CSV table of C-alpha atoms in Angstrom, one decimal:
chain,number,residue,atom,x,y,z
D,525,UNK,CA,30.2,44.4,13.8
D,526,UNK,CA,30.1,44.6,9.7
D,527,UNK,CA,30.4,41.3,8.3
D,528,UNK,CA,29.8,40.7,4.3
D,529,UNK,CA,29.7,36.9,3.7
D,530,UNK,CA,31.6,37.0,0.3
D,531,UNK,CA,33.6,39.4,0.9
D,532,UNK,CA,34.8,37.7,4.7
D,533,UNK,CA,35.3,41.6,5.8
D,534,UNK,CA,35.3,42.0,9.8
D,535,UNK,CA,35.9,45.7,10.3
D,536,UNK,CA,34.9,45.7,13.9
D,537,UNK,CA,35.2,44.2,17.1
D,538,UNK,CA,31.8,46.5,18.5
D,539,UNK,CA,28.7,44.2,18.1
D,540,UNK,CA,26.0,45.9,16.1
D,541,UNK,CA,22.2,46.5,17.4
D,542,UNK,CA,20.5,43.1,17.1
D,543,UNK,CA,23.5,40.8,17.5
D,544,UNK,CA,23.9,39.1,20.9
D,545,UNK,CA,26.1,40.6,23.5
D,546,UNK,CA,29.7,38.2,23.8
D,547,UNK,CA,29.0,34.5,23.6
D,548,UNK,CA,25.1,34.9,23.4
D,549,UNK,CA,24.4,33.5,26.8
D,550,UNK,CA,21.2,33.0,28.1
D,551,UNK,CA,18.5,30.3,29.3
D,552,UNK,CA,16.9,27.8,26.7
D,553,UNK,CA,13.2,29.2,26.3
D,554,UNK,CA,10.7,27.0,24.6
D,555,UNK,CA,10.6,27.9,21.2
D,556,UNK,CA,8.5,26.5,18.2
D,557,UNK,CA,10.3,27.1,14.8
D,558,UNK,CA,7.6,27.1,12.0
D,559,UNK,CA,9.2,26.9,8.3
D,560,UNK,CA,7.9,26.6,4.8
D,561,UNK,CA,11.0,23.5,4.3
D,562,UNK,CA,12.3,22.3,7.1
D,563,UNK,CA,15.3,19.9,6.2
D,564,UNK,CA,16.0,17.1,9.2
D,565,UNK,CA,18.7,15.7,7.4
D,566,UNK,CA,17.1,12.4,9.0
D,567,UNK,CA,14.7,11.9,5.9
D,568,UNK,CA,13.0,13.5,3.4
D,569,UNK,CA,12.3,17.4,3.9
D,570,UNK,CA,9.0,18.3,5.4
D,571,UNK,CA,7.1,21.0,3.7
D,572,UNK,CA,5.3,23.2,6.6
D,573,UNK,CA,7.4,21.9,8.7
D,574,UNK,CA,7.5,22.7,12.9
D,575,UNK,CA,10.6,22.0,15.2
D,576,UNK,CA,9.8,22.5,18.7
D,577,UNK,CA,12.4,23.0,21.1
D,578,UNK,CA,12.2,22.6,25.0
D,579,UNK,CA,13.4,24.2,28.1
D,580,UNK,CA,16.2,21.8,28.4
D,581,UNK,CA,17.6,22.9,25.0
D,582,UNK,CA,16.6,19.7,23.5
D,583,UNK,CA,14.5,18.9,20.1
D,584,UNK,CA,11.0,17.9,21.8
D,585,UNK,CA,9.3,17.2,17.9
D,586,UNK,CA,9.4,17.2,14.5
D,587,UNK,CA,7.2,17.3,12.1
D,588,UNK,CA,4.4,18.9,9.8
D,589,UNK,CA,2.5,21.7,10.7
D,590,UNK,CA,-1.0,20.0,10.8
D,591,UNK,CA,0.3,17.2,13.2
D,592,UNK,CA,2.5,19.3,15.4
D,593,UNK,CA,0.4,20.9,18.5
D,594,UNK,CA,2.4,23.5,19.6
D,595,UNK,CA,1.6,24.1,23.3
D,596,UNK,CA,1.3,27.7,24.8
D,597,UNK,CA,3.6,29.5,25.9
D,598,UNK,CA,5.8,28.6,23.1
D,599,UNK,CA,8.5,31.0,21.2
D,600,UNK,CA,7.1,31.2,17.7
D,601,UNK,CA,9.6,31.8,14.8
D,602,UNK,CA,8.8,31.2,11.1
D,603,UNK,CA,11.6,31.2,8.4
D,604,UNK,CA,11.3,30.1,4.4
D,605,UNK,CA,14.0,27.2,5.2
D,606,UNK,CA,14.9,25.5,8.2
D,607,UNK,CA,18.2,23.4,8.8
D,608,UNK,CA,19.9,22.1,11.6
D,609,UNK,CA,22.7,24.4,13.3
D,610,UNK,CA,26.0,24.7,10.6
D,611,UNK,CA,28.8,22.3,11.4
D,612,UNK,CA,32.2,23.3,10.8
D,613,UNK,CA,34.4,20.2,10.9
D,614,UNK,CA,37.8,21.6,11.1
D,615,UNK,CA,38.5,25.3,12.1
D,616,UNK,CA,41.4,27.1,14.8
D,617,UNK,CA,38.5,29.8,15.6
D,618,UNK,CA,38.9,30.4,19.2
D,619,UNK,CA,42.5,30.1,18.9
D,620,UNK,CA,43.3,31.9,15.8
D,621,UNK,CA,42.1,35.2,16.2
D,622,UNK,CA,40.4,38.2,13.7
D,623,UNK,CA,43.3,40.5,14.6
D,624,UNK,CA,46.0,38.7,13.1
D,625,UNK,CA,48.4,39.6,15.5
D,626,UNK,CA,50.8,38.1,17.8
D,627,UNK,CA,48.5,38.1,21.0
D,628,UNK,CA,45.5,36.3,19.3
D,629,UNK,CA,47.4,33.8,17.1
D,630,UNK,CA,47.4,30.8,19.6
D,631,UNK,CA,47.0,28.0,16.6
D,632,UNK,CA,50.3,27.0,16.3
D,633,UNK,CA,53.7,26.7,18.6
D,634,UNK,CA,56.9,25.7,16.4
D,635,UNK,CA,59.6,25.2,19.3
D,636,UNK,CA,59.2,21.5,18.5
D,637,UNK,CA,58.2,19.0,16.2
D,638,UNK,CA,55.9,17.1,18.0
D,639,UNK,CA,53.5,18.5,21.2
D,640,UNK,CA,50.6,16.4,21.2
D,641,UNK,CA,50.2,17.9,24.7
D,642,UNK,CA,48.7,20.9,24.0
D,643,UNK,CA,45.5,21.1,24.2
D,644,UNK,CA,43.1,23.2,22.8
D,645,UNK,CA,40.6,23.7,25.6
D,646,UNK,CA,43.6,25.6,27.2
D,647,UNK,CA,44.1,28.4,23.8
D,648,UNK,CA,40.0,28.6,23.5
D,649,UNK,CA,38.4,32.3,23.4
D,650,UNK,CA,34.9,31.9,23.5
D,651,UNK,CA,34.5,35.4,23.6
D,652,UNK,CA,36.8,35.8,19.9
D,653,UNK,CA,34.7,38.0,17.6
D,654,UNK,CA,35.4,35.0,14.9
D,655,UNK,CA,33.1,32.8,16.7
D,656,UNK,CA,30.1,35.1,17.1
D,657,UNK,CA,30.9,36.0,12.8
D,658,UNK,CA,30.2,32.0,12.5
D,659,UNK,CA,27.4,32.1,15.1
D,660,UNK,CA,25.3,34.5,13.4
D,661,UNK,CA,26.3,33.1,10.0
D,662,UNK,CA,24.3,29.8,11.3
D,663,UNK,CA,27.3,28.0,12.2
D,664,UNK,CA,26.3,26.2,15.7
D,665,UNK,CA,29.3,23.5,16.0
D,666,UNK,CA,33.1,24.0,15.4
D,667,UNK,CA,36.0,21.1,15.0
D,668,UNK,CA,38.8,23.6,16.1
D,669,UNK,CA,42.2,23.2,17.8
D,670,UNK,CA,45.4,23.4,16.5
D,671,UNK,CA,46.4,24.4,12.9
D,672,UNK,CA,48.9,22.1,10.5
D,673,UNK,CA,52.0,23.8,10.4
D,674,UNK,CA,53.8,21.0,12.7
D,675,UNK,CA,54.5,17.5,12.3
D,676,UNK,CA,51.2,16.8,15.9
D,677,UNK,CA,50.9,20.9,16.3
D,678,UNK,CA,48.7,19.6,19.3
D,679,UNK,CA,45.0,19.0,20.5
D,680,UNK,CA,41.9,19.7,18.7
D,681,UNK,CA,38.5,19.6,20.8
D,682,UNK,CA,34.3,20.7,19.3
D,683,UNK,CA,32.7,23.7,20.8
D,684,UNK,CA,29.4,25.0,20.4
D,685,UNK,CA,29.8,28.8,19.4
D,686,UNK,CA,27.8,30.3,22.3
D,687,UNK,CA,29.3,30.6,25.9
D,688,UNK,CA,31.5,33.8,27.4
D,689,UNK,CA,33.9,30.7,28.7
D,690,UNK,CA,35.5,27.5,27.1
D,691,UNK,CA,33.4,25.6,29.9
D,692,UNK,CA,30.4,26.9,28.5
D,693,UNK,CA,31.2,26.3,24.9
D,694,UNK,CA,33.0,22.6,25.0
D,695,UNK,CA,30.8,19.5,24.0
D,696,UNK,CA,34.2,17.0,23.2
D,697,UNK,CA,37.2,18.5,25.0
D,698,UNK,CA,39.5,16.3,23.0
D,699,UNK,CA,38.7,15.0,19.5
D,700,UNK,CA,41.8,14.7,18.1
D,701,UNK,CA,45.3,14.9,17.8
D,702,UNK,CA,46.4,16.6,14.4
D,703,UNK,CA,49.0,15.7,12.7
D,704,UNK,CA,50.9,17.3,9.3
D,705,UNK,CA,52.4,15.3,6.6
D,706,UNK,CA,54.2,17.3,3.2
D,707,UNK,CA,55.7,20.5,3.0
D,708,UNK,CA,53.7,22.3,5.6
D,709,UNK,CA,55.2,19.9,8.7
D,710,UNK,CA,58.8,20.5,7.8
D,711,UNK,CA,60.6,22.4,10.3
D,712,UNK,CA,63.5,24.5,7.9
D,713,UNK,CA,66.6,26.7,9.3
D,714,UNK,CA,68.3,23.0,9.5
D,715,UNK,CA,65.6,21.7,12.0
D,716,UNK,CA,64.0,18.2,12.5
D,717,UNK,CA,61.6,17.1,10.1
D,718,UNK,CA,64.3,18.6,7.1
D,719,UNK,CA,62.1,16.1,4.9
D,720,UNK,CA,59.4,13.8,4.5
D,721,UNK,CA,60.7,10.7,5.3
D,722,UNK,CA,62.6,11.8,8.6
D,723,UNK,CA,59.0,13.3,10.0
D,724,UNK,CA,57.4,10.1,9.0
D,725,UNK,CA,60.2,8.7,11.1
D,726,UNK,CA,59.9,10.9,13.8
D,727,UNK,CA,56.2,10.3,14.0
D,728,UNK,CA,56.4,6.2,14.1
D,729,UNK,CA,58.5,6.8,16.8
D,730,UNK,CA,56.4,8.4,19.1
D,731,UNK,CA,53.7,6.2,18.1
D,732,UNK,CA,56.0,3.0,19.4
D,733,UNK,CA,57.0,5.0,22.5
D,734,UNK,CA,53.2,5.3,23.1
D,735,UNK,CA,52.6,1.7,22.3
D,736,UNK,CA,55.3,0.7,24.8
D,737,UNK,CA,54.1,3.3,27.2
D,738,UNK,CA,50.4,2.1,27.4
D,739,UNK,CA,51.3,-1.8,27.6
D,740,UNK,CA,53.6,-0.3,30.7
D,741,UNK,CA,50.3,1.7,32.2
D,742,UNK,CA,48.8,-1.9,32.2
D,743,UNK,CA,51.3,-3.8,33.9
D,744,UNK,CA,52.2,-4.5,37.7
D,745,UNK,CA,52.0,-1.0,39.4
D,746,UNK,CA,55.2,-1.1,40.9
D,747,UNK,CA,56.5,-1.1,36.9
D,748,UNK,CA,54.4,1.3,35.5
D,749,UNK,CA,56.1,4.7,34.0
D,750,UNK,CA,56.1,7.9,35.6
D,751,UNK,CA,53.9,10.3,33.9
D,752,UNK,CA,54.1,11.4,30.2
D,753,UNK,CA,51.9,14.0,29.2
D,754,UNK,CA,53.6,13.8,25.3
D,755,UNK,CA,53.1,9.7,25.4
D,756,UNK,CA,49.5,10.0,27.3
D,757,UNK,CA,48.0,11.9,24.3
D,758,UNK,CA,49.3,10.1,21.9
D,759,UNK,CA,48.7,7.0,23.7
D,760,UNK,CA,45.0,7.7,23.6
D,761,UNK,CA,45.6,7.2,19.4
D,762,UNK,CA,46.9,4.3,19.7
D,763,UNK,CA,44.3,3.0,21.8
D,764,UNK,CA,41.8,4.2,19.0
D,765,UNK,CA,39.9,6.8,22.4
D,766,UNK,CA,40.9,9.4,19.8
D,767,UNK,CA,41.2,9.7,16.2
D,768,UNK,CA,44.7,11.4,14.7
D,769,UNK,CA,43.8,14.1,12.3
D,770,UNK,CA,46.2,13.7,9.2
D,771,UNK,CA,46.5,17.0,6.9
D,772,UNK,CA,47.9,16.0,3.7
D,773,UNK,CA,47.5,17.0,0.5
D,774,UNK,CA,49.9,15.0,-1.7
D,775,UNK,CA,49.0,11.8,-2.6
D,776,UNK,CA,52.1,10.4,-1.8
D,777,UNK,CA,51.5,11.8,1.8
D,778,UNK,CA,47.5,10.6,2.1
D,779,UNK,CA,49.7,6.8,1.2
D,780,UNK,CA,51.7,7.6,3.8
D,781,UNK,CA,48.7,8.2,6.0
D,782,UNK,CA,47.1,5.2,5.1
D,783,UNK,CA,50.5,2.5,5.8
D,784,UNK,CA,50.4,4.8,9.1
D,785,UNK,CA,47.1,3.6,9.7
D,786,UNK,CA,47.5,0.4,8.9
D,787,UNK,CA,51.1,-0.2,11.0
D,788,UNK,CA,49.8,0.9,14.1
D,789,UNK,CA,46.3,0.1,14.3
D,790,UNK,CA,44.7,3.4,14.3
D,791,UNK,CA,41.8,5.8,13.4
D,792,UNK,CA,42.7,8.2,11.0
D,793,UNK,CA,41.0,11.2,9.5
D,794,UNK,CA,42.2,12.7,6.2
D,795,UNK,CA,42.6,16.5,6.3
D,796,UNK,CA,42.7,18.8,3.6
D,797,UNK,CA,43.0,16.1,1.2
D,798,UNK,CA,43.2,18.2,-1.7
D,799,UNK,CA,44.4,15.0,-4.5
D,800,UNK,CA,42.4,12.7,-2.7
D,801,UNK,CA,40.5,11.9,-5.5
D,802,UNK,CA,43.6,10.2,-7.6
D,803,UNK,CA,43.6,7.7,-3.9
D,804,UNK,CA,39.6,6.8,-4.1
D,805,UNK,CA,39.6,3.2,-4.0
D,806,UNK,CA,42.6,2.8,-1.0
D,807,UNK,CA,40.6,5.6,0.6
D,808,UNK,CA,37.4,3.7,0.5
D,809,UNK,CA,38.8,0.5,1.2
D,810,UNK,CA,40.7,1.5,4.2
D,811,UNK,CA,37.5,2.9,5.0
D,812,UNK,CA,38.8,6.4,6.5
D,813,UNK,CA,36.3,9.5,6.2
D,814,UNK,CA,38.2,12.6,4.5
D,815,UNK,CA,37.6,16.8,5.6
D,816,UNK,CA,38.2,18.4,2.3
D,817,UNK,CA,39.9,21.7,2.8
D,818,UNK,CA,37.9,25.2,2.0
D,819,UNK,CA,36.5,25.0,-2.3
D,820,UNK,CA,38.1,28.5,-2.2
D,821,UNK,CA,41.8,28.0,-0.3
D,822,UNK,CA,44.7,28.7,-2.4
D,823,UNK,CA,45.8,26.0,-5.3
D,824,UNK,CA,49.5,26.4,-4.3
D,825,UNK,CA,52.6,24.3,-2.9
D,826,UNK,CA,50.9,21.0,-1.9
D,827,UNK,CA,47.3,21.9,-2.6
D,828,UNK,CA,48.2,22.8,-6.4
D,829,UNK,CA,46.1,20.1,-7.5
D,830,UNK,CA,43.1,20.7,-5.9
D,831,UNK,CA,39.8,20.2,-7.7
D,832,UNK,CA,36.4,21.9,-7.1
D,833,UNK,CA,34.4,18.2,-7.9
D,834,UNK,CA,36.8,16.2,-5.4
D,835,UNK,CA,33.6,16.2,-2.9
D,836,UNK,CA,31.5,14.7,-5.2
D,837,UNK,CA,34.1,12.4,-6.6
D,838,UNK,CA,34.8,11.1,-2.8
D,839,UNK,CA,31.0,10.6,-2.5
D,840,UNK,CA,29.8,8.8,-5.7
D,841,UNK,CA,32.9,6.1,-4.5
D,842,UNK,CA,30.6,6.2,-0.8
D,843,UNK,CA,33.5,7.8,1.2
D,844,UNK,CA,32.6,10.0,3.8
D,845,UNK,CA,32.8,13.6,3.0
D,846,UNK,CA,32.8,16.8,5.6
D,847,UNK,CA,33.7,20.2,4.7
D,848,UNK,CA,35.6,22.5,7.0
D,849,UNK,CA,36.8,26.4,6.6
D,850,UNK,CA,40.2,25.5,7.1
D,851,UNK,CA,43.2,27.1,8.5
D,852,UNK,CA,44.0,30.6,6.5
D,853,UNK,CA,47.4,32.4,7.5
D,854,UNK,CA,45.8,35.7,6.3
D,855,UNK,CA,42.4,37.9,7.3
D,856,UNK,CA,40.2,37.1,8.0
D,857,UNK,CA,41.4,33.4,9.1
D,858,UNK,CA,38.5,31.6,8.6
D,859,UNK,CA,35.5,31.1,5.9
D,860,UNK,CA,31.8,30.3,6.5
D,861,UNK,CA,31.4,26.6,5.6
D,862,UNK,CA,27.8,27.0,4.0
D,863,UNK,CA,29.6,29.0,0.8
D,864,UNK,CA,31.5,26.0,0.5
D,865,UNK,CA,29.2,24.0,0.6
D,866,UNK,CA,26.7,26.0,-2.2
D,867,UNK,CA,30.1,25.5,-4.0
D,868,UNK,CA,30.7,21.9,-3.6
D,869,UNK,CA,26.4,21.8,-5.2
D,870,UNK,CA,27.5,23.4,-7.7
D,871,UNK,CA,30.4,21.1,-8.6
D,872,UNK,CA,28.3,18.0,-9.2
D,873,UNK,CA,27.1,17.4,-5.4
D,874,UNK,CA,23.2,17.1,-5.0
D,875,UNK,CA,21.6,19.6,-2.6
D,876,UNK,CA,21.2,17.4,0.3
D,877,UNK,CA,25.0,15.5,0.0
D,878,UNK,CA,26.0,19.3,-0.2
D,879,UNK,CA,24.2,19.9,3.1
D,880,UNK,CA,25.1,17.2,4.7
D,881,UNK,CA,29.0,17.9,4.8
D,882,UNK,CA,28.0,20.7,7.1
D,883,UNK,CA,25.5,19.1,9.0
D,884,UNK,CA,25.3,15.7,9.9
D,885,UNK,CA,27.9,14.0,7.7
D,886,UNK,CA,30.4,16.6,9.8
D,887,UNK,CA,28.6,15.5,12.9
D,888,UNK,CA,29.4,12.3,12.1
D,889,UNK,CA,32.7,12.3,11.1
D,890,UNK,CA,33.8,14.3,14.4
D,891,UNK,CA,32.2,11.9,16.4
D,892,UNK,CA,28.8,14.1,17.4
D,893,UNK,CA,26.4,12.9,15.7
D,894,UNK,CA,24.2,11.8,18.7
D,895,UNK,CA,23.6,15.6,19.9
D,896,UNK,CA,23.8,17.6,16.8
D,897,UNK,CA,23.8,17.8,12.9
D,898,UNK,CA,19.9,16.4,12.4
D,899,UNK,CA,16.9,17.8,13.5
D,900,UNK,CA,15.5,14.8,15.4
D,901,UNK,CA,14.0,14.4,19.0
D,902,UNK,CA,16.2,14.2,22.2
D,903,UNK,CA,19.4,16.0,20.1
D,904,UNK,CA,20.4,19.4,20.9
D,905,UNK,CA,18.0,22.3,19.9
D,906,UNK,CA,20.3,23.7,17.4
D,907,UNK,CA,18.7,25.4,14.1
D,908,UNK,CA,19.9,28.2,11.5
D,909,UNK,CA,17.0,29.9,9.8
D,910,UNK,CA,16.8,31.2,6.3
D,911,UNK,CA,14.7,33.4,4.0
D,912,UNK,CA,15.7,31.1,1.0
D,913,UNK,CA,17.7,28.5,-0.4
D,914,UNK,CA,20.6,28.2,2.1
D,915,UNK,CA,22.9,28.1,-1.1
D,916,UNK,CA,21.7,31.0,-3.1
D,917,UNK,CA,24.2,34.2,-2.5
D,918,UNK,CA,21.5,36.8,-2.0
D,919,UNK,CA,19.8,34.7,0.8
D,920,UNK,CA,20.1,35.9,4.5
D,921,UNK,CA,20.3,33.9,7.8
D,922,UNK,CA,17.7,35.5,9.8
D,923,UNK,CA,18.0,34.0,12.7
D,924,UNK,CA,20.0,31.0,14.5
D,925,UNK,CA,19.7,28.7,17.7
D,926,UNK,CA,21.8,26.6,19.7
D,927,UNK,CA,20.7,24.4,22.8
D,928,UNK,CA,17.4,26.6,22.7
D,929,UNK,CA,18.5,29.7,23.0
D,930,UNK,CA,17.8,32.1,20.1
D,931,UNK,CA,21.4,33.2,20.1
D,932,UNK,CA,20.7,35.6,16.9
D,933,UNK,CA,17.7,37.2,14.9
D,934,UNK,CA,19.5,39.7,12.3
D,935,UNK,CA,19.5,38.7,9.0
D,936,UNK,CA,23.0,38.1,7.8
């Protein structure tokens, strides 16, 4: 497969010598990954650094070099920079496919308004040639599910981007249930939501159905409501097991997001976000984490007022910042998240806030956190190796590993 990183070509669907066959499957090997900086993202880099990863897949130690025994029988890999695996925290990769066409373009379903039913897990292609372009690009964990484009477009669900199967490659099989608000959710052709206020309407009241409908659930059993998959997804929001994943780009709509929030007692994520940074003190008070759309998606329609420095103007106010590659309606459907990220440095983030929105502030902010985006013991043996500064354009991944299997080698 030819891949260029600015250039997001994919001319192929054939896998080139070196790459790994399908979803790179294969048994966790112990493996000691020796680098010149190795950056934890749970403290201060270590210079001559050593990760060492088990045969359970899992980070055994950390540390420098000269303390660091590395027993025999060990892998041993050595790269300029060390990092922990990429994290992409919003994508439809695995459901949106490089082709483009009808048969691999499983992101959205526009019959109705509101599915909150569908689930992700069900669309999945492990084996889509999108998620081995991420894989070898370093990118170990995906947020992906289904695109905005509906008022709740469906389920969203995190994958790690190895496996032939979705069993293989799911970690959280339901993160979220997305939601649109603004242009992008309105139905048109003189369907339901003809305007914002009516799917803000339609939306509050599914949420009351699903109140009702869980208060039902945990009454006398002879009383309870039949089955509901629609009001059993959504009732899992408003029982704060799940967040709902808001996409808006209008301030007006993030507001609207917000009084959502607030009205029915829920978690939120903000989406997209793109004039979030006109909204910084109501975001930060309400306390709600925001995934800023890709630094290079198109300033048009809703997103005209996007701004390269919004990332660092959402974390100098302490709001939680991830980015994410987005949802694109044109090839090659997705972007690698570490260009965005070298672009977010170079609009006034540091190098390690910058790193952190693909690592473990991502982590964090799709609930992960515990297995991946840090290089610390016990968490998943997930690294992406580099021959130099992970932000410079002429440096190469050179090799990349998730759950301790050394899923690719060729630089990239």
């Amino acid at each position: 497969m030819t891949v260029r990183r600015a250039g997001w070509v994919v001319r192929s669907a054939v896998l080139s010598a070196g790459c790994w066959v399908l979803g790179a499957t294969s048994v966790s090997a112990q493996v000691a990954v020796h680098g010149e900086t190795v950056h934890t993202m749970a403290g201060a880099p270590i210079k001559d650094g050593v990760v060492l990863v088990g045969k359970d897949g899992k980070i055994e130690r950390v540390g420098p070099a000269a303390s660091v025994r590395v027993p025999t029988g060990y892998r041993p890999l050595r790269a300029k920079v060390v990092t922990p695996g990429l994290v992409d925290a919003h994508s439809v990769v695995g459901l949106a496919g490089y082709l483009n066409q009808p048969h691999d373009q499983m992101q959205l379903e526009t019959s109705s308004a509101i599915q909150p039913e569908l689930r992700a897990i069900d669309a999945y292609n492990a084996r889509e040639t999108l998620v081995e372009w991420l894989r070898i690009h370093g990118i170990t964990t995906v947020h992906t599910g289904h695109a905005p484009g509906a008022l709740v477009p469906g389920q969203t669900m995190v994958v790690k981007t190895r496996g032939d199967e979705v069993e293989q490659s799911v970690i959280v099989p339901l993160a979220s249930i997305a939601a649109t608000l603004g242009a992008d959710s309105l139905a048109g052709s003189g369907k339901s939501p003809g305007n914002r206020s009516k799917g803000v309407a339609m939306l509050r009241a599914e949420l009351i159905k699903a109140k009702d409908y869980v208060a039902k659930l945990a009454g006398p059993e002879d009383k309870r409501p039949a089955r509901d998959l629609r009001l059993e997804a959504l009732g899992k929001v408003v029982s704060k097991e799940v967040p709902l994943m808001v996409s808006a780009n209008r301030a007006n709509d993030i507001l609207t997001a917000l009084r959502l929030a607030k009205e029915f007692d829920i978690r939120i994520i903000l989406d997209g976000a793109a004039e979030s940074y006109l909204l910084v003190d109501q975001i930060k008070a309400a306390g709600i984490p925001v995934i800023l759309h890709a630094t290079m998606s198109r300033a048009g329609g809703d997103a005209e007022n996007m701004s390269m420095e919004t990332a660092s103007t959402l974390q100098k106010a302490g709001i939680r910042v991830a980015l994410q590659s987005g949802y694109e309606t044109y090839v090659p459907k997705t972007r690698v998240v570490l260009f965005e990220a070298a672009l977010a440095a170079a609009n006034g983030l540091t190098f390690d806030q910058a790193l952190a929105t693909v690592t473990i502030d991502a982590a964090r902010i799709i609930g992960v956190d515990k297995r991946v985006g840090s290089l610390e013991t016990g968490k998943d043996g997930d690294l992406a190796l580099f021959d130099g500064d992970p932000f410079e354009y002429v440096t190469h991944v050179t090799g990349v590993i998730i759950d301790g299997v050394v899923v690719s080698e060729t630089a990239q």
